[in-house]
GROMACS .gro file of C-alpha atoms in nm:
model
  347
    1MET     CA    1   0.342  -9.711   3.465
    2SER     CA    2   0.088  -9.813   3.203
    3ILE     CA    3   0.184  -9.611   2.890
    4GLN     CA    4   0.125  -9.735   2.535
    5ASN     CA    5   0.435  -9.816   2.336
    6PRO     CA    6   0.367  -9.683   1.987
    7ARG     CA    7   0.685  -9.612   1.799
    8VAL     CA    8   0.712  -9.241   1.711
    9GLY     CA    9   1.004  -9.093   1.524
   10ARG     CA   10   1.323  -9.281   1.441
   11GLY     CA   11   1.501  -9.479   1.715
   12VAL     CA   12   1.341  -9.297   2.016
   13GLN     CA   13   1.035  -9.451   2.181
   14LEU     CA   14   0.777  -9.305   2.415
   15GLU     CA   15   0.888  -9.532   2.705
   16GLU     CA   16   1.242  -9.398   2.679
   17VAL     CA   17   1.123  -9.037   2.683
   18ALA     CA   18   0.895  -9.111   2.982
   19THR     CA   19   1.180  -9.280   3.170
   20ALA     CA   20   1.418  -8.992   3.100
   21ALA     CA   21   1.152  -8.740   3.211
   22ASP     CA   22   1.098  -8.935   3.536
   23ALA     CA   23   1.473  -8.927   3.595
   24VAL     CA   24   1.491  -8.551   3.541
   25LEU     CA   25   1.190  -8.502   3.769
   26ALA     CA   26   1.355  -8.722   4.036
   27GLN     CA   27   1.654  -8.486   4.026
   28GLY     CA   28   1.421  -8.202   4.130
   29GLU     CA   29   1.423  -8.031   3.790
   30ARG     CA   30   1.147  -7.959   3.548
   31PRO     CA   31   1.156  -8.193   3.249
   32THR     CA   32   1.220  -7.997   2.931
   33ILE     CA   33   1.303  -8.104   2.578
   34GLU     CA   34   1.671  -8.018   2.619
   35ARG     CA   35   1.701  -8.188   2.961
   36VAL     CA   36   1.524  -8.501   2.834
   37ARG     CA   37   1.750  -8.510   2.524
   38ALA     CA   38   2.053  -8.466   2.749
   39GLN     CA   39   1.928  -8.754   2.968
   40LEU     CA   40   1.872  -8.974   2.662
   41GLY     CA   41   2.184  -8.864   2.479
   42ARG     CA   42   2.001  -8.863   2.150
   43GLY     CA   43   1.678  -8.763   1.979
   44SER     CA   44   1.576  -8.449   1.792
   45PRO     CA   45   1.356  -8.175   1.947
   46ASN     CA   46   1.083  -8.244   1.690
   47THR     CA   47   1.072  -8.608   1.804
   48VAL     CA   48   1.111  -8.557   2.179
   49GLY     CA   49   0.866  -8.266   2.203
   50PRO     CA   50   0.542  -8.455   2.122
   51MET     CA   51   0.643  -8.749   2.343
   52LEU     CA   52   0.713  -8.513   2.634
   53ASP     CA   53   0.366  -8.362   2.588
   54VAL     CA   54   0.218  -8.713   2.617
   55TRP     CA   55   0.417  -8.767   2.937
   56TYR     CA   56   0.284  -8.441   3.084
   57ALA     CA   57  -0.070  -8.542   2.991
   58SER     CA   58  -0.036  -8.868   3.185
   59LEU     CA   59   0.140  -8.705   3.480
   60ALA     CA   60  -0.180  -8.571   3.640
   61ARG     CA   61  -0.341  -8.916   3.635
   62ARG     CA   62  -0.035  -9.071   3.792
   63LEU     CA   63  -0.025  -8.811   4.076
   64LEU     CA   64  -0.387  -8.870   4.190
   65PRO     CA   65  -0.450  -9.069   4.507
   66GLU     CA   66  -0.505  -9.439   4.471
   67GLY     CA   67  -0.854  -9.545   4.361
   68GLU     CA   68  -0.946  -9.191   4.215
   69VAL     CA   69  -0.797  -9.203   3.865
   70ASP     CA   70  -1.047  -9.056   3.609
   71GLY     CA   71  -1.310  -9.036   3.887
   72ALA     CA   72  -1.336  -9.418   3.919
   73PRO     CA   73  -1.230  -9.549   4.260
   74GLY     CA   74  -1.026  -9.865   4.267
   75GLN     CA   75  -0.875  -9.810   3.917
   76GLY     CA   76  -0.532  -9.688   3.820
   77GLY     CA   77  -0.359  -9.795   4.142
   78GLY     CA   78  -0.120 -10.018   3.948
   79ALA     CA   79   0.012  -9.728   3.739
   80GLN     CA   80   0.085  -9.518   4.049
   81ALA     CA   81   0.254  -9.811   4.215
   82THR     CA   82   0.497  -9.840   3.927
   83LEU     CA   83   0.651  -9.493   4.015
   84PRO     CA   84   0.930  -9.488   4.267
   85ALA     CA   85   0.844  -9.313   4.592
   86PRO     CA   86   1.104  -9.033   4.549
   87VAL     CA   87   0.981  -8.968   4.197
   88LEU     CA   88   0.623  -8.965   4.318
   89ARG     CA   89   0.703  -8.717   4.596
   90ALA     CA   90   0.905  -8.497   4.364
   91ALA     CA   91   0.629  -8.511   4.106
   92LYS     CA   92   0.363  -8.420   4.366
   93ALA     CA   93   0.578  -8.134   4.496
   94LEU     CA   94   0.640  -8.010   4.142
   95TRP     CA   95   0.272  -8.045   4.063
   96GLY     CA   96   0.179  -7.847   4.372
   97ARG     CA   97   0.425  -7.573   4.284
   98ALA     CA   98   0.293  -7.573   3.929
   99GLN     CA   99  -0.064  -7.539   4.052
  100GLN     CA  100   0.034  -7.263   4.296
  101HIS     CA  101   0.227  -7.084   4.024
  102ALA     CA  102  -0.067  -7.126   3.788
  103HIS     CA  103  -0.305  -6.986   4.053
  104GLU     CA  104  -0.070  -6.692   4.115
  105GLN     CA  105  -0.038  -6.623   3.745
  106ALA     CA  106  -0.414  -6.651   3.706
  107GLY     CA  107  -0.463  -6.409   3.996
  108ASP     CA  108  -0.210  -6.165   3.858
  109ALA     CA  109  -0.365  -6.191   3.514
  110LEU     CA  110  -0.712  -6.138   3.665
  111ARG     CA  111  -0.588  -5.841   3.866
  112LEU     CA  112  -0.419  -5.689   3.562
  113GLU     CA  113  -0.728  -5.756   3.360
  114ARG     CA  114  -0.945  -5.588   3.625
  115GLU     CA  115  -0.707  -5.290   3.641
  116ALA     CA  116  -0.708  -5.265   3.264
  117LEU     CA  117  -1.089  -5.294   3.272
  118GLU     CA  118  -1.114  -5.017   3.533
  119GLN     CA  119  -0.871  -4.803   3.337
  120HIS     CA  120  -1.069  -4.868   3.021
  121ARG     CA  121  -1.389  -4.788   3.207
  122GLY     CA  122  -1.235  -4.460   3.327
  123GLN     CA  123  -1.122  -4.380   2.975
  124LEU     CA  124  -1.470  -4.456   2.847
  125ALA     CA  125  -1.620  -4.228   3.113
  126ALA     CA  126  -1.373  -3.953   3.023
  127GLU     CA  127  -1.444  -4.001   2.655
  128ARG     CA  128  -1.816  -3.996   2.724
  129LEU     CA  129  -1.777  -3.673   2.925
  130ALA     CA  130  -1.563  -3.524   2.649
  131LEU     CA  131  -1.821  -3.634   2.394
  132GLU     CA  132  -2.101  -3.475   2.594
  133THR     CA  133  -1.891  -3.158   2.629
  134ASP     CA  134  -1.826  -3.157   2.256
  135GLN     CA  135  -2.194  -3.211   2.188
  136GLN     CA  136  -2.283  -2.923   2.418
  137ARG     CA  137  -2.019  -2.705   2.254
  138LEU     CA  138  -2.146  -2.801   1.909
  139HIS     CA  139  -2.501  -2.728   2.017
  140GLU     CA  140  -2.399  -2.387   2.151
  141ARG     CA  141  -2.200  -2.320   1.836
  142ALA     CA  142  -2.496  -2.421   1.622
  143GLU     CA  143  -2.720  -2.184   1.817
  144ALA     CA  144  -2.461  -1.906   1.783
  145LEU     CA  145  -2.432  -1.973   1.411
  146ALA     CA  146  -2.809  -1.970   1.376
  147ALA     CA  147  -2.825  -1.637   1.559
  148ALA     CA  148  -2.543  -1.500   1.345
  149LEU     CA  149  -2.717  -1.617   1.028
  150SER     CA  150  -3.040  -1.457   1.141
  151ALA     CA  151  -2.858  -1.131   1.215
  152LYS     CA  152  -2.685  -1.154   0.878
  153ASP     CA  153  -3.017  -1.207   0.702
  154GLU     CA  154  -3.159  -0.906   0.882
  155GLN     CA  155  -2.853  -0.704   0.785
  156LEU     CA  156  -2.890  -0.815   0.423
  157ARG     CA  157  -3.258  -0.715   0.425
  158HIS     CA  158  -3.161  -0.378   0.571
  159LEU     CA  159  -2.891  -0.337   0.307
  160GLY     CA  160  -3.144  -0.431   0.040
  161HIS     CA  161  -3.377  -0.154   0.163
  162GLN     CA  162  -3.085   0.088   0.167
  163LEU     CA  163  -2.987  -0.016  -0.183
  164SER     CA  164  -3.344   0.035  -0.303
  165ASP     CA  165  -3.350   0.382  -0.145
  166LEU     CA  166  -3.016   0.459  -0.302
  167GLN     CA  167  -3.137   0.342  -0.643
  168GLN     CA  168  -3.437   0.570  -0.607
  169THR     CA  169  -3.200   0.853  -0.513
  170LEU     CA  170  -2.990   0.776  -0.820
  171ALA     CA  171  -3.304   0.774  -1.033
  172GLY     CA  172  -3.380   1.119  -0.896
  173ARG     CA  173  -3.024   1.219  -0.973
  174ASP     CA  174  -3.069   1.097  -1.330
  175THR     CA  175  -3.380   1.312  -1.353
  176GLU     CA  176  -3.183   1.610  -1.223
  177MET     CA  177  -2.911   1.540  -1.479
  178ALA     CA  178  -3.173   1.527  -1.754
  179VAL     CA  179  -3.308   1.861  -1.634
  180LEU     CA  180  -2.955   1.995  -1.632
  181HIS     CA  181  -2.901   1.874  -1.988
  182ALA     CA  182  -3.225   2.040  -2.091
  183ALA     CA  183  -3.117   2.362  -1.919
  184ARG     CA  184  -2.780   2.341  -2.094
  185ALA     CA  185  -2.952   2.293  -2.429
  186ALA     CA  186  -3.180   2.587  -2.356
  187MET     CA  187  -2.880   2.796  -2.261
  188ALA     CA  188  -2.702   2.698  -2.583
  189GLN     CA  189  -3.013   2.797  -2.776
  190SER     CA  190  -3.026   3.128  -2.590
  191LEU     CA  191  -2.659   3.190  -2.666
  192GLN     CA  192  -2.720   3.114  -3.033
  193THR     CA  193  -3.010   3.358  -3.030
  194GLU     CA  194  -2.788   3.620  -2.869
  195ARG     CA  195  -2.523   3.557  -3.135
  196ASP     CA  196  -2.781   3.598  -3.410
  197ARG     CA  197  -2.902   3.921  -3.250
  198LEU     CA  198  -2.546   4.043  -3.223
  199ARG     CA  199  -2.489   3.963  -3.585
  200GLU     CA  200  -2.807   4.156  -3.674
  201LEU     CA  201  -2.689   4.442  -3.458
  202ALA     CA  202  -2.349   4.433  -3.624
  203GLU     CA  203  -2.515   4.439  -3.964
  204GLY     CA  204  -2.731   4.732  -3.855
  205HIS     CA  205  -2.425   4.908  -3.719
  206ARG     CA  206  -2.243   4.853  -4.048
  207GLN     CA  207  -2.529   4.998  -4.249
  208GLU     CA  208  -2.561   5.287  -4.008
  209ARG     CA  209  -2.188   5.344  -4.035
  210GLU     CA  210  -2.208   5.357  -4.416
  211ARG     CA  211  -2.491   5.609  -4.394
  212LEU     CA  212  -2.302   5.818  -4.145
  213GLU     CA  213  -1.986   5.804  -4.363
  214GLN     CA  214  -2.181   5.970  -4.647
  215ARG     CA  215  -2.291   6.255  -4.420
  216ALA     CA  216  -1.986   6.285  -4.193
  217THR     CA  217  -1.667   6.181  -4.371
  218ALA     CA  218  -1.466   6.367  -4.115
  219HIS     CA  219  -1.569   6.124  -3.844
  220GLU     CA  220  -1.494   5.812  -4.055
  221LYS     CA  221  -1.170   5.719  -3.882
  222ARG     CA  222  -1.311   5.766  -3.535
  223LEU     CA  223  -1.626   5.573  -3.620
  224LEU     CA  224  -1.423   5.293  -3.770
  225GLU     CA  225  -1.214   5.270  -3.455
  226ASP     CA  226  -1.526   5.262  -3.241
  227VAL     CA  227  -1.675   4.991  -3.457
  228ASP     CA  228  -1.350   4.795  -3.434
  229ARG     CA  229  -1.356   4.824  -3.059
  230ALA     CA  230  -1.716   4.711  -3.062
  231ARG     CA  231  -1.618   4.413  -3.273
  232GLN     CA  232  -1.338   4.331  -3.035
  233ASP     CA  233  -1.583   4.350  -2.747
  234VAL     CA  234  -1.822   4.123  -2.930
  235LYS     CA  235  -1.540   3.882  -3.010
  236ARG     CA  236  -1.422   3.889  -2.651
  237LEU     CA  237  -1.778   3.834  -2.531
  238SER     CA  238  -1.819   3.543  -2.771
  239GLN     CA  239  -1.490   3.395  -2.655
  240GLN     CA  240  -1.594   3.444  -2.295
  241LEU     CA  241  -1.928   3.279  -2.364
  242ALA     CA  242  -1.750   2.988  -2.536
  243ASP     CA  243  -1.514   2.950  -2.241
  244ASP     CA  244  -1.805   2.961  -2.002
  245ASN     CA  245  -1.983   2.699  -2.209
  246LYS     CA  246  -1.671   2.477  -2.202
  247LYS     CA  247  -1.645   2.521  -1.825
  248ALA     CA  248  -2.010   2.429  -1.785
  249ALA     CA  249  -1.966   2.123  -2.009
  250LYS     CA  250  -1.655   2.021  -1.816
  251ALA     CA  251  -1.835   2.060  -1.484
  252LEU     CA  252  -2.125   1.856  -1.622
  253LEU     CA  253  -1.885   1.584  -1.744
  254GLU     CA  254  -1.714   1.576  -1.406
  255ALA     CA  255  -2.051   1.545  -1.238
  256GLN     CA  256  -2.141   1.257  -1.473
  257GLU     CA  257  -1.808   1.084  -1.401
  258GLN     CA  258  -1.864   1.128  -1.028
  259LEU     CA  259  -2.213   0.983  -1.071
  260GLN     CA  260  -2.072   0.682  -1.258
  261ALA     CA  261  -1.807   0.630  -0.989
  262GLN     CA  262  -2.076   0.654  -0.723
  263ARG     CA  263  -2.285   0.390  -0.905
  264VAL     CA  264  -1.987   0.155  -0.912
  265GLN     CA  265  -1.924   0.216  -0.545
  266VAL     CA  266  -2.292   0.147  -0.471
  267SER     CA  267  -2.280  -0.188  -0.651
  268VAL     CA  268  -1.956  -0.295  -0.477
  269LEU     CA  269  -1.981  -0.128  -0.138
  270GLY     CA  270  -2.345  -0.126  -0.043
  271ALA     CA  271  -2.254  -0.089   0.324
  272GLU     CA  272  -2.089   0.250   0.258
  273ASN     CA  273  -2.413   0.427   0.176
  274ALA     CA  274  -2.346   0.710   0.421
  275GLY     CA  275  -2.034   0.819   0.234
  276LEU     CA  276  -2.216   0.786  -0.098
  277ALA     CA  277  -2.497   1.007   0.032
  278ARG     CA  278  -2.242   1.273   0.124
  279GLU     CA  279  -2.086   1.247  -0.219
  280LEU     CA  280  -2.431   1.278  -0.379
  281ALA     CA  281  -2.496   1.588  -0.169
  282ALA     CA  282  -2.162   1.730  -0.277
  283ALA     CA  283  -2.248   1.654  -0.642
  284ARG     CA  284  -2.581   1.834  -0.598
  285GLU     CA  285  -2.399   2.131  -0.450
  286GLU     CA  286  -2.159   2.130  -0.745
  287ILE     CA  287  -2.453   2.121  -0.985
  288LYS     CA  288  -2.610   2.411  -0.796
  289VAL     CA  289  -2.281   2.598  -0.819
  290VAL     CA  290  -2.265   2.526  -1.195
  291LYS     CA  291  -2.622   2.651  -1.233
  292LEU     CA  292  -2.540   2.964  -1.033
  293GLN     CA  293  -2.226   3.018  -1.242
  294GLN     CA  294  -2.423   2.975  -1.562
  295GLU     CA  295  -2.688   3.215  -1.435
  296GLN     CA  296  -2.416   3.461  -1.338
  297TYR     CA  297  -2.254   3.422  -1.682
  298ARG     CA  298  -2.589   3.484  -1.845
  299GLN     CA  299  -2.646   3.795  -1.633
  300ASP     CA  300  -2.293   3.918  -1.706
  301THR     CA  301  -2.347   3.858  -2.076
  302ALA     CA  302  -2.675   4.045  -2.070
  303GLN     CA  303  -2.515   4.329  -1.874
  304LEU     CA  304  -2.223   4.343  -2.117
  305LEU     CA  305  -2.458   4.349  -2.414
  306MET     CA  306  -2.658   4.628  -2.253
  307GLU     CA  307  -2.341   4.826  -2.191
  308LEU     CA  308  -2.229   4.764  -2.550
  309ASN     CA  309  -2.565   4.881  -2.685
  310ALA     CA  310  -2.551   5.191  -2.468
  311ARG     CA  311  -2.196   5.263  -2.580
  312LEU     CA  312  -2.287   5.217  -2.945
  313SER     CA  313  -2.586   5.444  -2.894
  314ARG     CA  314  -2.363   5.710  -2.747
  315GLU     CA  315  -2.116   5.675  -3.030
  316GLU     CA  316  -2.392   5.698  -3.285
  317ASP     CA  317  -2.527   6.012  -3.118
  318THR     CA  318  -2.182   6.164  -3.135
  319ALA     CA  319  -2.129   6.058  -3.495
  320ALA     CA  320  -2.470   6.191  -3.598
  321LYS     CA  321  -2.370   6.556  -3.533
  322PRO     CA  322  -2.275   6.743  -3.860
  323ARG     CA  323  -1.939   6.916  -3.915
  324GLY     CA  324  -2.078   7.267  -3.886
  325GLY     CA  325  -2.210   7.196  -3.539
  326ALA     CA  326  -2.558   7.103  -3.651
  327ALA     CA  327  -2.702   6.828  -3.434
  328ILE     CA  328  -2.842   6.525  -3.609
  329LYS     CA  329  -3.097   6.328  -3.414
  330PRO     CA  330  -2.997   5.962  -3.425
  331ALA     CA  331  -3.255   5.708  -3.517
  332THR     CA  332  -3.398   5.511  -3.233
  333ARG     CA  333  -3.306   5.141  -3.288
  334LYS     CA  334  -3.599   4.945  -3.168
  335SER     CA  335  -3.553   4.686  -3.444
  336PRO     CA  336  -3.328   4.619  -3.740
  337THR     CA  337  -3.597   4.767  -3.971
  338GLN     CA  338  -3.607   5.094  -3.779
  339ALA     CA  339  -3.226   5.104  -3.780
  340LYS     CA  340  -3.231   5.127  -4.163
  341SER     CA  341  -3.459   5.435  -4.167
  342LYS     CA  342  -3.311   5.786  -4.200
  343PRO     CA  343  -3.279   5.987  -3.880
  344THR     CA  344  -3.469   6.308  -3.838
  345ALA     CA  345  -3.231   6.609  -3.823
  346THR     CA  346  -3.308   6.899  -3.590
  347ARG     CA  347  -3.142   7.232  -3.565
   0.00000   0.00000   0.00000
C-alpha cells in the first residue's frame, strides 16, 4: 500500500501500525488500539491512536474497486494490489458490516428522533390546549371578577346612600336630644319656680301661724304639729322631685350613651343599618317613656301641691276658730300679700 512514512511518536512508525492493523483485520477482528498494541508488542495508546485513525482514513480508498479511487479511473490500482486477497476480502466484509451497522444505527436514530419529535409535537399540542384552556379560564375569571367588582361598587353606592340616610336620621336624633335638653332645662326651671313658691307659701304659713298663736294659744301645739307634717311633706316632695330629676338625668345619659354606641356601630358596621334603626326606634321609645314619666311626675307634683294647699287651708280654717266657739273666717290666700292681711271674724 502507498502510505507516507512520517515518523510519529518514539520508536513506533505508521507503517508498523498499518501492518499490525492489517494483521488484526485478516484475523476477522476489528482493529482497536489495544489489539494493535498487542500485535505490535509495544507502543503507547497516545501514539498508536492517531496512527490507527490514519489507517482507517485510508481504508476506504483501499477497498474501492480498481480504477475508481478518489473518483479518478485508472488510479490507485497499485495500492489495492499491495493488499493480500484474504485481507482485502476481510476488509470488504468488515466494511460492508460497518456500513450496514451504520445504516441500521442511522435508521434507529432517525426513528427515535421521529418518535421523540411526534411525542414532542403531542406535548406541544397538549400544552397549547392547556394554554388555551387556561386562557379561557382566565378570561372567564376576569369577567366574573369584573361582574363582582361592579356588584361591589353598586353595593358600596347603596351603602353610601344608607349611610347618608342614617346620618340624616342621627342629625334628627341630635335635634330631638337638643329639644329634650331644652325640655329638661325648662322642667328644672319650673321645679325651681315651684320650690320658690313653696318657700313663699312656707313663709306665709309661718307668719299666719304666728298670728294664729297670738289669738289661739290653745291650738299652738296642734298647729305646730300640722306645720311640721306640712314641712315633712314638702321635704318628701322635694326629695321625690330630686329623685325624679336624677332618674330623668340618668335616663338621658343612658340615651346619650346608646346614641354614641350607635354612632360607633354605624361607622364600623354600615351594613347593619337595620339593627341600628331598631335601636334608634327603641331609643325614641325610651325618650318618649322618659317624657311621659317626667310629665307624670310633674302632674303628681302639682296634684300633691294642690292637696297640700287644700290640707293647709283646712287646718287654717280649723285653727282660726276661737276658744269660746266663735268662728274666725280665715283669710283667703290668693297671694303672699293677701296672706299677711288680718282675717275678718264673723259670729
